């Protein structure tokens, strides 16, 4: 694959300027890059973009100066966007949320992964800084540490519902998952009495297919048919397909480590070649 930054998109090398704000490309290199033009080519499975430089002896130097920056911008981002697209396809319409900052390869890798996941079809990220920089919707739930900071799980859920009554999604597996579902239902009833609704629960461990089906049955029996069940815990396209084959009652997928690291393929071998 011959590399380019904006294959098939408007804006040309202006996207490199955006990269300066991410601390990826030295500002001095942007002036050199501006003297080049990108010629997007029809996708053939081989060449993505042709980078055309100015005539004269400086063309080689200029082309070499932008090579590393272009490949750095394209390769990892393409890898993660592609991985996300596979996960989104496996989810078959269920929303996919990027949850991977804690496991990403550094802060800059986490930002690039969040943006690339959004390009690949994820609907949101848990990375608040990525949301601020790139305008990506931000979603998330409380952590297990929130529950552990209270004397009881029920007390933790009540405090969270008081803080976020319009977006109460409870992580129910800190202790016993199905007991956690019952506690979420109890707090959900209290929310409903105050004019709010239980937004959902999150499952983060155990047999997700079994637990999701039983959680769905309990939520529906209690009148919370619209409460969503979000699953996480080392998910990727293969585990999501397996869970769907097991009739898991999961509405949305929080995917982290195996998405942002390109888990099964750690590098994309895009290349940049010089021709006359």
Short mmCIF file of C-alpha atoms in Angstrom, two decimals:
data_model
loop_
_atom_site.label_atom_id
_atom_site.label_comp_id
_atom_site.label_asym_id
_atom_site.label_seq_id
_atom_site.Cartn_x
_atom_site.Cartn_y
_atom_site.Cartn_z
CA UNK A 1 0.00 0.00 0.00
CA UNK A 2 1.41 3.38 -0.95
CA UNK A 3 0.62 5.76 1.85
CA UNK A 4 -1.41 8.93 1.89
CA UNK A 5 -3.25 10.87 4.52
CA UNK A 6 -6.54 11.72 2.88
CA UNK A 7 -7.30 9.05 0.32
CA UNK A 8 -10.78 9.67 -0.99
CA UNK A 9 -11.42 12.63 1.31
CA UNK A 10 -11.41 16.40 0.77
CA UNK A 11 -8.89 18.58 2.51
CA UNK A 12 -5.57 17.37 1.08
CA UNK A 13 -2.56 17.75 3.32
CA UNK A 14 -4.51 20.06 5.58
CA UNK A 15 -5.05 17.01 7.78
CA UNK A 16 -1.32 17.10 8.53
CA UNK A 17 -1.90 20.52 10.04
CA UNK A 18 -4.44 18.95 12.37
CA UNK A 19 -1.78 16.48 13.41
CA UNK A 20 0.42 19.35 14.62
CA UNK A 21 -2.13 20.02 17.33
CA UNK A 22 -1.77 16.41 18.46
CA UNK A 23 1.98 16.81 18.83
CA UNK A 24 2.63 14.37 15.98
CA UNK A 25 4.22 16.53 13.27
CA UNK A 26 6.76 19.32 13.90
CA UNK A 27 5.34 22.65 12.78
CA UNK A 28 8.38 23.36 10.59
CA UNK A 29 7.61 20.35 8.46
CA UNK A 30 4.13 21.59 7.64
CA UNK A 31 5.50 24.26 5.28
CA UNK A 32 7.36 21.61 3.31
CA UNK A 33 4.29 19.40 3.22
CA UNK A 34 2.17 22.22 1.84
CA UNK A 35 4.23 22.26 -1.35
CA UNK A 36 3.04 18.76 -2.15
CA UNK A 37 -0.33 17.62 -3.40
CA UNK A 38 -2.21 14.41 -2.78
CA UNK A 39 -3.72 12.67 -5.75
CA UNK A 40 -6.26 10.17 -4.37
CA UNK A 41 -6.54 7.12 -6.58
CA UNK A 42 -9.45 4.70 -7.04
CA UNK A 43 -9.06 1.93 -4.48
CA UNK A 44 -7.46 -1.08 -6.15
CA UNK A 45 -6.28 -2.93 -3.06
CA UNK A 46 -2.78 -1.56 -3.61
CA UNK A 47 -2.10 2.17 -4.03
CA UNK A 48 -4.13 4.49 -1.82
CA UNK A 49 -2.71 7.90 -2.73
CA UNK A 50 -0.03 9.41 -4.91
CA UNK A 51 1.97 12.24 -3.32
CA UNK A 52 3.08 14.66 -6.05
CA UNK A 53 6.00 16.97 -5.29
CA UNK A 54 7.24 20.19 -6.96
CA UNK A 55 9.56 19.98 -9.93
CA UNK A 56 13.29 20.37 -9.42
CA UNK A 57 16.06 19.05 -7.24
CA UNK A 58 14.16 19.65 -4.02
CA UNK A 59 11.53 17.04 -4.82
CA UNK A 60 13.50 14.13 -3.34
CA UNK A 61 14.29 15.97 -0.12
CA UNK A 62 10.73 17.16 0.25
CA UNK A 63 9.25 13.75 -0.45
CA UNK A 64 11.58 12.14 2.08
CA UNK A 65 10.75 14.72 4.73
CA UNK A 66 7.05 13.90 4.65
CA UNK A 67 7.46 10.11 4.37
CA UNK A 68 7.81 9.26 8.05
CA UNK A 69 5.10 11.68 9.11
CA UNK A 70 2.63 10.34 6.54
CA UNK A 71 3.28 6.71 7.39
CA UNK A 72 3.07 7.40 11.11
CA UNK A 73 -0.27 9.13 10.66
CA UNK A 74 -1.71 6.53 8.30
CA UNK A 75 -0.51 3.12 9.47
CA UNK A 76 -1.64 2.93 13.09
CA UNK A 77 -4.82 4.89 12.45
CA UNK A 78 -5.76 2.60 9.56
CA UNK A 79 -5.01 -0.49 11.65
CA UNK A 80 -7.33 0.62 14.46
CA UNK A 81 -10.07 1.89 12.17
CA UNK A 82 -10.03 -1.45 10.35
CA UNK A 83 -10.14 -3.42 13.60
CA UNK A 84 -13.07 -1.30 14.74
CA UNK A 85 -14.92 -1.87 11.49
CA UNK A 86 -14.62 -5.62 12.01
CA UNK A 87 -15.94 -5.31 15.55
CA UNK A 88 -18.81 -3.08 14.43
CA UNK A 89 -19.71 -5.60 11.73
CA UNK A 90 -19.73 -8.41 14.32
CA UNK A 91 -21.97 -6.34 16.59
CA UNK A 92 -24.59 -6.29 13.81
CA UNK A 93 -26.08 -2.92 14.66
CA UNK A 94 -25.37 -2.91 18.37
CA UNK A 95 -23.47 0.25 19.35
CA UNK A 96 -19.73 -0.17 19.92
CA UNK A 97 -18.01 2.16 22.41
CA UNK A 98 -14.22 2.52 22.54
CA UNK A 99 -13.12 1.77 26.12
CA UNK A 100 -9.37 1.30 25.70
CA UNK A 101 -7.38 4.26 27.04
CA UNK A 102 -6.00 2.42 30.08
CA UNK A 103 -4.42 -0.23 27.86
CA UNK A 104 -3.40 1.95 24.90
CA UNK A 105 0.25 2.46 23.94
CA UNK A 106 0.74 5.79 25.64
CA UNK A 107 -1.39 8.95 25.79
CA UNK A 108 -0.87 9.83 22.12
CA UNK A 109 -1.68 6.26 21.11
CA UNK A 110 -4.86 6.45 23.15
CA UNK A 111 -5.95 9.64 21.40
CA UNK A 112 -5.20 8.28 17.94
CA UNK A 113 -6.98 5.03 18.77
CA UNK A 114 -10.08 6.85 20.00
CA UNK A 115 -10.29 8.98 16.86
CA UNK A 116 -9.57 6.03 14.57
CA UNK A 117 -12.18 3.89 16.32
CA UNK A 118 -14.75 6.61 15.69
CA UNK A 119 -13.77 6.68 12.02
CA UNK A 120 -14.15 2.89 11.98
CA UNK A 121 -17.71 3.00 13.28
CA UNK A 122 -17.59 3.23 17.07
CA UNK A 123 -20.34 5.53 18.32
CA UNK A 124 -18.45 6.98 21.29
CA UNK A 125 -15.32 6.83 23.44
CA UNK A 126 -14.59 6.78 27.15
CA UNK A 127 -11.57 9.04 26.47
CA UNK A 128 -12.70 12.47 27.63
CA UNK A 129 -9.68 14.24 26.11
CA UNK A 130 -10.43 12.66 22.72
CA UNK A 131 -13.96 13.93 23.06
CA UNK A 132 -12.69 17.43 23.78
CA UNK A 133 -10.16 17.49 20.95
CA UNK A 134 -12.08 15.75 18.21
CA UNK A 135 -15.74 16.21 19.10
CA UNK A 136 -16.32 12.48 19.62
CA UNK A 137 -19.31 11.63 21.85
CA UNK A 138 -18.15 10.53 25.31
CA UNK A 139 -19.78 7.63 27.15
CA UNK A 140 -18.90 5.60 30.20
CA UNK A 141 -20.01 4.13 33.51
CA UNK A 142 -18.74 4.24 37.05
CA UNK A 143 -15.89 1.93 38.07
CA UNK A 144 -15.74 -0.96 40.53
CA UNK A 145 -13.86 1.40 42.84
CA UNK A 146 -17.00 3.54 43.09
CA UNK A 147 -18.92 0.61 44.53
CA UNK A 148 -16.05 -0.38 46.81
CA UNK A 149 -15.87 3.13 48.25
CA UNK A 150 -19.31 2.66 49.86
CA UNK A 151 -20.37 0.29 52.61
CA UNK A 152 -22.81 -1.48 50.31
CA UNK A 153 -23.45 -1.81 46.60
CA UNK A 154 -26.98 -0.52 47.02
CA UNK A 155 -25.70 2.62 48.71
CA UNK A 156 -23.23 3.16 45.86
CA UNK A 157 -25.96 2.81 43.23
CA UNK A 158 -28.22 5.24 45.06
CA UNK A 159 -25.46 7.85 45.28
CA UNK A 160 -24.67 7.45 41.59
CA UNK A 161 -28.34 7.79 40.67
CA UNK A 162 -28.55 10.98 42.73
CA UNK A 163 -25.57 12.40 40.83
CA UNK A 164 -26.69 11.29 37.34
CA UNK A 165 -30.42 10.59 37.40
CA UNK A 166 -30.74 10.96 33.63
CA UNK A 167 -27.88 8.60 32.80
CA UNK A 168 -27.85 5.93 35.48
CA UNK A 169 -25.96 2.90 34.15
CA UNK A 170 -24.82 0.61 36.95
CA UNK A 171 -21.79 -1.70 36.87
CA UNK A 172 -23.35 -4.73 38.55
CA UNK A 173 -20.53 -7.29 38.89
CA UNK A 174 -18.42 -5.93 41.75
CA UNK A 175 -19.72 -8.67 44.05
CA UNK A 176 -22.44 -10.98 42.70
CA UNK A 177 -23.71 -10.00 39.26
CA UNK A 178 -27.35 -11.02 39.53
CA UNK A 179 -27.63 -9.53 43.01
CA UNK A 180 -26.22 -6.38 41.46
CA UNK A 181 -28.98 -6.51 38.84
CA UNK A 182 -31.57 -6.70 41.64
CA UNK A 183 -29.98 -3.68 43.32
CA UNK A 184 -30.06 -1.78 40.01
CA UNK A 185 -33.77 -2.58 39.70
CA UNK A 186 -34.42 -1.35 43.23
CA UNK A 187 -32.70 1.96 42.53
CA UNK A 188 -34.42 2.08 39.13
CA UNK A 189 -37.81 2.01 40.85
CA UNK A 190 -36.72 4.94 43.01
CA UNK A 191 -35.59 6.82 39.90
CA UNK A 192 -38.94 6.22 38.24
CA UNK A 193 -40.79 7.62 41.23
CA UNK A 194 -38.77 10.82 40.73
CA UNK A 195 -39.56 11.03 37.03
CA UNK A 196 -36.40 9.40 35.68
CA UNK A 197 -35.61 6.04 34.11
CA UNK A 198 -32.96 3.40 34.65
CA UNK A 199 -30.67 3.77 31.63
CA UNK A 200 -29.05 0.37 31.93
CA UNK A 201 -26.53 -1.96 33.51
CA UNK A 202 -23.03 -3.06 32.56
CA UNK A 203 -21.61 -6.58 32.73
CA UNK A 204 -17.82 -6.77 32.96
CA UNK A 205 -17.01 -10.36 33.96
CA UNK A 206 -18.22 -13.92 34.01
CA UNK A 207 -20.31 -15.81 31.47
CA UNK A 208 -21.68 -12.83 29.59
CA UNK A 209 -24.17 -14.86 27.56
CA UNK A 210 -25.71 -16.55 30.60
CA UNK A 211 -25.65 -13.45 32.79
CA UNK A 212 -27.07 -11.16 30.12
CA UNK A 213 -30.04 -13.45 29.49
CA UNK A 214 -30.85 -13.70 33.19
CA UNK A 215 -30.32 -9.97 33.69
CA UNK A 216 -32.66 -9.23 30.78
CA UNK A 217 -35.34 -11.49 32.24
CA UNK A 218 -35.14 -9.74 35.62
CA UNK A 219 -35.17 -6.26 34.11
CA UNK A 220 -38.16 -7.06 31.89
CA UNK A 221 -40.09 -8.69 34.72
CA UNK A 222 -39.57 -5.54 36.80
CA UNK A 223 -40.87 -3.31 34.01
CA UNK A 224 -37.50 -2.02 32.75
CA UNK A 225 -37.74 -3.35 29.21
CA UNK A 226 -35.95 -0.28 27.83
CA UNK A 227 -32.95 -0.50 30.15
CA UNK A 228 -29.88 -1.41 28.11
CA UNK A 229 -27.37 -4.13 28.89
CA UNK A 230 -23.80 -3.12 28.05
CA UNK A 231 -21.06 -5.76 27.96
CA UNK A 232 -17.30 -5.37 28.30
CA UNK A 233 -14.31 -7.58 29.28
CA UNK A 234 -11.67 -8.28 26.60
CA UNK A 235 -14.14 -8.26 23.73
CA UNK A 236 -13.29 -8.39 20.04
CA UNK A 237 -15.11 -9.40 16.86
CA UNK A 238 -14.72 -13.11 17.58
CA UNK A 239 -16.05 -12.98 21.14
CA UNK A 240 -18.92 -10.73 20.06
CA UNK A 241 -19.88 -13.16 17.29
CA UNK A 242 -19.71 -16.03 19.78
CA UNK A 243 -21.92 -14.20 22.27
CA UNK A 244 -24.46 -13.38 19.58
CA UNK A 245 -24.46 -17.05 18.51
CA UNK A 246 -25.29 -17.91 22.14
CA UNK A 247 -28.27 -15.51 22.05
CA UNK A 248 -26.70 -13.14 24.55
CA UNK A 249 -29.10 -10.35 25.52
CA UNK A 250 -26.57 -7.56 25.01
CA UNK A 251 -27.52 -4.18 23.57
CA UNK A 252 -24.15 -2.40 23.40
CA UNK A 253 -20.49 -3.33 23.50
CA UNK A 254 -17.64 -1.62 25.33
CA UNK A 255 -14.43 -2.71 23.60
CA UNK A 256 -11.03 -1.73 24.93
CA UNK A 257 -7.74 -3.63 24.95
CA UNK A 258 -8.27 -5.73 21.85
CA UNK A 259 -9.36 -2.69 19.86
CA UNK A 260 -6.89 0.06 20.74
CA UNK A 261 -3.82 -2.18 20.61
CA UNK A 262 -4.64 -3.88 17.31
CA UNK A 263 -4.42 -6.99 19.47
CA UNK A 264 -4.14 -9.69 16.82
CA UNK A 265 -2.07 -7.59 14.38
CA UNK A 266 0.21 -5.11 16.14
CA UNK A 267 1.37 -3.28 13.01
CA UNK A 268 0.13 -2.36 9.55
CA UNK A 269 2.78 -2.62 6.85
CA UNK A 270 1.83 0.39 4.76
CA UNK A 271 4.76 1.71 2.72
CA UNK A 272 5.75 4.88 0.85
CA UNK A 273 7.65 4.40 -2.41
CA UNK A 274 9.45 6.90 -4.65
CA UNK A 275 8.84 6.83 -8.40
CA UNK A 276 9.75 9.16 -11.25
#
